[in-house]
Amino acid sequence: MRRKIIAGNWKMNKTRDEALQFIYAISEKLPSLDEVDSVICAPFPLLRTLSKRQGENLRIGAQNMHYADSGAYTGEISADMLTTIGVTYVIIGHSERRAMFNETDETVNLKLKKAFEKGLIPILCVGETLEEREKGHEKKVVKAQLEKDLEGLTKQDIEHLVIAYEPIWAIGTGRTATSEQAEEMCAYVRKVVKDLYGQVADKMRVQYGGSVKVSNIDEILSMPNIDGALVGGASLKAEDFVKLVEAGVNK
Ligand code: PGA
């Protein structure tokens, strides 16, 4: 059985003081990592602050990284910079980065390879726009993303990879995909990966993301191909984050 993984994506939110308040509020309250994986993906300046205090039941993730080891890339962050401060996960290819910061399937592919080389666990985001869904192209779009993003990875990489299916029209809009729509697409993500890499796709975890909150997470996680959630807005409140993680236990 695949253990559920609940990841908060804080995006560009929280100062150091706010992050400290959050981490003190959740410590002691999170279920153990044997039961569910819980991750907070925070802005770069907060990562060390959080990883120092993460405790046994929480892992820390970044929201992006560069694919080069080091060099003249002003403003960028390398995988080694993340691992050496206790970061375990990294979100790669979030739709906001694809839309606003020139992230392409080519850079996503390079970043995934580098993350695995350096021992980080990537959370790869894929998903279609509203226009693409209205034209009935969601599967075509997600398949094309996966084929390019995953090119050249090994079966071992796929086993550890986490993919977040995030329909762009459901992100930050309050408009969640129905649990049937989410299940259909998460199952499809697994099928595409299975066609590329074989049975190991059954071990890979697929999250749903897009307006997940305390009131809808149970239904979403009850679906057979949904192994967790990537949560933006609702992950910012300590109390809600604890509830979201608890929803991932024993499902
Ligand atoms: P949301 O964001 O939960 O605020 O919709 C999800 C995401 O962008 O990962």
CSV table of C-alpha atoms and ligand atoms in Angstrom, one decimal:
chain,number,residue,atom,x,y,z
A,1,MET,CA,0.0,0.0,0.0
A,2,ARG,CA,1.2,3.5,-0.8
A,3,ARG,CA,1.6,5.7,2.2
A,4,LYS,CA,-0.2,9.0,1.7
A,5,ILE,CA,1.8,12.2,1.4
A,6,ILE,CA,0.3,15.6,2.4
A,7,ALA,CA,2.4,18.5,1.3
A,8,GLY,CA,1.8,22.2,2.1
A,9,ASN,CA,2.9,24.7,-0.6
A,10,TRP,CA,3.3,28.0,1.2
A,11,LYS,CA,4.2,29.8,-2.1
A,12,MET,CA,5.4,33.4,-1.3
A,13,ASN,CA,3.9,33.6,2.2
A,14,LYS,CA,5.1,33.9,5.8
A,15,THR,CA,7.9,35.8,7.5
A,16,ARG,CA,10.3,34.1,9.8
A,17,ASP,CA,8.3,34.9,12.9
A,18,GLU,CA,5.1,33.5,11.2
A,19,ALA,CA,6.9,30.4,10.2
A,20,LEU,CA,8.2,29.9,13.8
A,21,GLN,CA,4.7,30.3,15.2
A,22,PHE,CA,3.4,27.7,12.7
A,23,ILE,CA,6.1,25.1,13.5
A,24,TYR,CA,5.6,25.5,17.2
A,25,ALA,CA,1.9,25.2,16.8
A,26,ILE,CA,2.1,21.9,14.8
A,27,SER,CA,5.0,20.1,16.6
A,28,GLU,CA,3.7,17.3,18.8
A,29,LYS,CA,0.4,17.3,16.9
A,30,LEU,CA,1.4,15.6,13.6
A,31,PRO,CA,0.9,11.9,13.2
A,32,SER,CA,4.1,9.8,12.8
A,33,LEU,CA,5.8,9.4,9.5
A,34,ASP,CA,5.1,5.7,9.6
A,35,GLU,CA,1.5,6.6,9.1
A,36,VAL,CA,1.6,9.5,6.7
A,37,ASP,CA,4.3,11.7,5.1
A,38,SER,CA,3.9,15.4,5.9
A,39,VAL,CA,5.9,18.0,4.2
A,40,ILE,CA,6.0,21.8,4.2
A,41,CYS,CA,7.4,23.5,1.1
A,42,ALA,CA,8.5,26.9,2.2
A,43,PRO,CA,10.2,29.9,0.7
A,44,PHE,CA,14.0,29.6,0.6
A,45,PRO,CA,14.8,32.0,3.5
A,46,LEU,CA,12.6,29.9,5.9
A,47,LEU,CA,14.0,26.5,5.0
A,48,ARG,CA,16.8,26.4,7.6
A,49,THR,CA,14.6,27.9,10.3
A,50,LEU,CA,12.0,25.1,9.7
A,51,SER,CA,14.4,22.2,9.2
A,52,LYS,CA,16.2,23.0,12.5
A,53,ARG,CA,12.8,22.6,14.3
A,54,GLN,CA,11.1,20.1,12.0
A,55,GLY,CA,10.9,17.2,14.6
A,56,GLU,CA,10.4,13.6,13.7
A,57,ASN,CA,7.0,13.9,12.0
A,58,LEU,CA,7.6,16.5,9.4
A,59,ARG,CA,9.9,16.9,6.3
A,60,ILE,CA,10.8,20.2,4.7
A,61,GLY,CA,10.7,21.0,1.0
A,62,ALA,CA,11.7,23.8,-1.3
A,63,GLN,CA,9.5,25.2,-4.1
A,64,ASN,CA,12.1,25.2,-6.8
A,65,MET,CA,15.8,24.7,-7.5
A,66,HIS,CA,18.2,25.2,-10.4
A,67,TYR,CA,19.5,22.2,-12.4
A,68,ALA,CA,23.1,23.2,-12.4
A,69,ASP,CA,25.5,22.3,-9.6
A,70,SER,CA,26.7,25.9,-9.2
A,71,GLY,CA,27.7,28.9,-11.3
A,72,ALA,CA,26.7,32.2,-12.6
A,73,TYR,CA,23.0,32.0,-12.1
A,74,THR,CA,22.1,35.1,-10.1
A,75,GLY,CA,19.2,34.6,-7.7
A,76,GLU,CA,19.1,30.8,-8.1
A,77,ILE,CA,19.5,28.0,-5.6
A,78,SER,CA,21.3,24.6,-6.1
A,79,ALA,CA,20.3,21.1,-4.9
A,80,ASP,CA,23.4,21.0,-2.6
A,81,MET,CA,22.3,24.2,-0.9
A,82,LEU,CA,19.0,22.5,-0.1
A,83,THR,CA,20.3,19.1,1.0
A,84,THR,CA,23.0,20.6,3.2
A,85,ILE,CA,20.4,22.6,5.2
A,86,GLY,CA,18.1,19.6,5.8
A,87,VAL,CA,15.7,19.9,3.0
A,88,THR,CA,14.2,16.6,1.7
A,89,TYR,CA,11.7,17.5,-1.0
A,90,VAL,CA,11.5,19.9,-3.8
A,91,ILE,CA,8.5,21.0,-5.9
A,92,ILE,CA,9.4,21.0,-9.6
A,93,GLY,CA,7.4,22.5,-12.4
A,94,HIS,CA,4.6,24.1,-10.4
A,95,SER,CA,2.1,25.8,-12.9
A,96,GLU,CA,2.9,29.2,-11.4
A,97,ARG,CA,6.5,28.8,-12.3
A,98,ARG,CA,5.6,27.4,-15.7
A,99,ALA,CA,3.3,30.4,-16.4
A,100,MET,CA,5.3,33.2,-14.8
A,101,PHE,CA,9.0,32.2,-14.6
A,102,ASN,CA,9.8,30.5,-17.9
A,103,GLU,CA,9.8,27.0,-16.6
A,104,THR,CA,9.6,24.6,-19.5
A,105,ASP,CA,9.3,20.8,-19.8
A,106,GLU,CA,13.0,20.9,-20.7
A,107,THR,CA,14.1,22.7,-17.5
A,108,VAL,CA,11.7,20.5,-15.5
A,109,ASN,CA,13.4,17.4,-16.9
A,110,LEU,CA,16.9,18.7,-16.0
A,111,LYS,CA,15.8,19.6,-12.5
A,112,LEU,CA,14.2,16.2,-11.9
A,113,LYS,CA,17.4,14.5,-12.9
A,114,LYS,CA,19.5,16.8,-10.7
A,115,ALA,CA,17.2,16.4,-7.7
A,116,PHE,CA,17.4,12.6,-7.9
A,117,GLU,CA,21.2,12.7,-8.4
A,118,LYS,CA,21.5,14.8,-5.2
A,119,GLY,CA,19.0,12.7,-3.2
A,120,LEU,CA,16.1,15.1,-3.1
A,121,ILE,CA,12.6,13.8,-3.6
A,122,PRO,CA,10.9,15.8,-6.3
A,123,ILE,CA,7.2,16.6,-6.3
A,124,LEU,CA,6.5,17.1,-10.1
A,125,CYS,CA,3.5,19.2,-10.9
A,126,VAL,CA,1.5,18.7,-14.1
A,127,GLY,CA,-2.0,19.9,-15.1
A,128,GLU,CA,-4.1,21.5,-17.8
A,129,THR,CA,-5.5,25.1,-18.1
A,130,LEU,CA,-9.2,25.8,-18.1
A,131,GLU,CA,-9.2,26.3,-21.9
A,132,GLU,CA,-7.5,23.0,-22.5
A,133,ARG,CA,-10.0,21.2,-20.3
A,134,GLU,CA,-13.0,22.9,-22.0
A,135,LYS,CA,-11.6,21.6,-25.3
A,136,GLY,CA,-11.3,18.1,-23.9
A,137,HIS,CA,-7.6,18.1,-24.2
A,138,GLU,CA,-6.6,17.5,-20.5
A,139,LYS,CA,-5.3,14.0,-21.1
A,140,LYS,CA,-3.3,15.0,-24.2
A,141,VAL,CA,-1.7,17.9,-22.3
A,142,VAL,CA,-0.8,15.9,-19.2
A,143,LYS,CA,0.6,13.1,-21.3
A,144,ALA,CA,2.8,15.4,-23.3
A,145,GLN,CA,4.1,17.0,-20.1
A,146,LEU,CA,4.9,13.7,-18.5
A,147,GLU,CA,6.6,12.3,-21.6
A,148,LYS,CA,9.0,15.3,-21.7
A,149,ASP,CA,9.4,15.8,-18.0
A,150,LEU,CA,10.3,12.2,-17.2
A,151,GLU,CA,12.5,11.5,-20.1
A,152,GLY,CA,15.7,9.6,-19.2
A,153,LEU,CA,14.7,8.9,-15.6
A,154,THR,CA,15.4,5.4,-14.1
A,155,LYS,CA,12.8,3.0,-12.7
A,156,GLN,CA,14.3,3.7,-9.3
A,157,ASP,CA,13.7,7.4,-9.7
A,158,ILE,CA,10.1,6.7,-10.7
A,159,GLU,CA,9.6,4.7,-7.5
A,160,HIS,CA,10.5,7.6,-5.4
A,161,LEU,CA,9.0,10.3,-7.5
A,162,VAL,CA,5.8,12.1,-6.3
A,163,ILE,CA,3.6,13.6,-9.0
A,164,ALA,CA,1.0,16.2,-8.2
A,165,TYR,CA,-1.9,16.5,-10.7
A,166,GLU,CA,-3.0,20.1,-10.4
A,167,PRO,CA,-5.6,21.4,-12.9
A,168,ILE,CA,-4.7,25.0,-13.2
A,169,TRP,CA,-8.3,26.1,-13.1
A,170,ALA,CA,-8.6,24.7,-9.6
A,171,ILE,CA,-5.6,26.3,-8.1
A,172,GLY,CA,-6.4,29.1,-5.7
A,173,THR,CA,-9.8,29.6,-7.2
A,174,GLY,CA,-11.9,27.7,-4.7
A,175,ARG,CA,-13.1,25.6,-7.6
A,176,THR,CA,-12.0,22.1,-6.7
A,177,ALA,CA,-12.1,19.3,-9.3
A,178,THR,CA,-14.7,16.7,-8.3
A,179,SER,CA,-13.2,13.7,-6.7
A,180,GLU,CA,-14.2,11.7,-9.8
A,181,GLN,CA,-12.4,14.2,-12.1
A,182,ALA,CA,-9.3,14.1,-9.8
A,183,GLU,CA,-9.4,10.3,-9.6
A,184,GLU,CA,-9.7,10.0,-13.4
A,185,MET,CA,-6.7,12.2,-14.0
A,186,CYS,CA,-4.5,10.7,-11.2
A,187,ALA,CA,-5.3,7.2,-12.6
A,188,TYR,CA,-4.4,8.5,-16.0
A,189,VAL,CA,-1.1,9.9,-14.8
A,190,ARG,CA,-0.2,6.5,-13.4
A,191,LYS,CA,-1.2,4.8,-16.6
A,192,VAL,CA,1.0,7.1,-18.7
A,193,VAL,CA,3.9,6.4,-16.3
A,194,LYS,CA,3.2,2.7,-16.4
A,195,ASP,CA,3.3,2.8,-20.2
A,196,LEU,CA,6.7,4.4,-20.0
A,197,TYR,CA,8.3,2.6,-17.0
A,198,GLY,CA,6.2,-0.5,-16.2
A,199,GLN,CA,5.0,-1.8,-12.9
A,200,VAL,CA,7.0,0.5,-10.8
A,201,ALA,CA,4.3,3.1,-11.5
A,202,ASP,CA,2.2,1.3,-8.9
A,203,LYS,CA,4.7,2.3,-6.2
A,204,MET,CA,4.8,6.0,-7.3
A,205,ARG,CA,2.6,8.3,-5.4
A,206,VAL,CA,0.2,10.7,-7.2
A,207,GLN,CA,-1.2,13.7,-5.4
A,208,TYR,CA,-4.1,15.9,-6.3
A,209,GLY,CA,-3.8,19.6,-5.9
A,210,GLY,CA,-6.1,22.6,-6.4
A,211,SER,CA,-8.3,24.1,-3.6
A,212,VAL,CA,-7.9,21.1,-1.3
A,213,LYS,CA,-9.1,22.0,2.2
A,214,VAL,CA,-10.2,20.4,5.4
A,215,SER,CA,-13.8,20.1,4.2
A,216,ASN,CA,-13.0,18.2,1.0
A,217,ILE,CA,-9.8,16.2,1.7
A,218,ASP,CA,-11.5,13.1,3.0
A,219,GLU,CA,-13.4,12.6,-0.2
A,220,ILE,CA,-10.4,13.3,-2.4
A,221,LEU,CA,-8.2,10.8,-0.4
A,222,SER,CA,-10.9,8.1,-0.6
A,223,MET,CA,-10.1,7.6,-4.3
A,224,PRO,CA,-7.9,4.6,-5.1
A,225,ASN,CA,-5.4,6.4,-7.3
A,226,ILE,CA,-5.0,9.5,-5.1
A,227,ASP,CA,-2.1,9.1,-2.7
A,228,GLY,CA,-2.1,12.5,-1.1
A,229,ALA,CA,-2.6,16.2,-1.7
A,230,LEU,CA,-0.5,19.3,-2.5
A,231,VAL,CA,-2.2,22.1,-0.7
A,232,GLY,CA,-1.6,25.8,-1.1
A,233,GLY,CA,-3.9,28.3,0.7
A,234,ALA,CA,-5.3,25.8,3.3
A,235,SER,CA,-1.8,24.8,4.4
A,236,LEU,CA,-1.0,28.2,5.8
A,237,LYS,CA,-3.0,27.8,9.0
A,238,ALA,CA,-1.4,25.4,11.5
A,239,GLU,CA,-4.6,24.0,12.8
A,240,ASP,CA,-5.8,23.2,9.3
A,241,PHE,CA,-2.5,21.7,8.2
A,242,VAL,CA,-2.6,19.3,11.1
A,243,LYS,CA,-6.2,18.2,10.1
A,244,LEU,CA,-5.1,17.8,6.5
A,245,VAL,CA,-2.3,15.5,7.5
A,246,GLU,CA,-4.5,13.6,9.9
A,247,ALA,CA,-6.8,12.9,7.0
A,248,GLY,CA,-4.0,11.1,5.3
A,249,VAL,CA,-3.6,8.4,8.0
A,250,ASN,CA,-4.9,4.9,7.2
A,251,LYS,CA,-6.7,5.7,4.0
B,1,PGA,P1,-4.3,25.9,-3.6
B,1,PGA,O1,-2.9,25.7,-4.4
B,1,PGA,O2,-4.5,24.8,-2.7
B,1,PGA,O3,-4.3,27.2,-3.0
B,1,PGA,O4,-5.4,25.8,-4.7
B,1,PGA,C1,-2.4,24.4,-4.7
B,1,PGA,C2,-1.1,24.6,-5.4
B,1,PGA,O5,-0.9,25.5,-6.1
B,1,PGA,O6,-0.2,23.7,-5.2
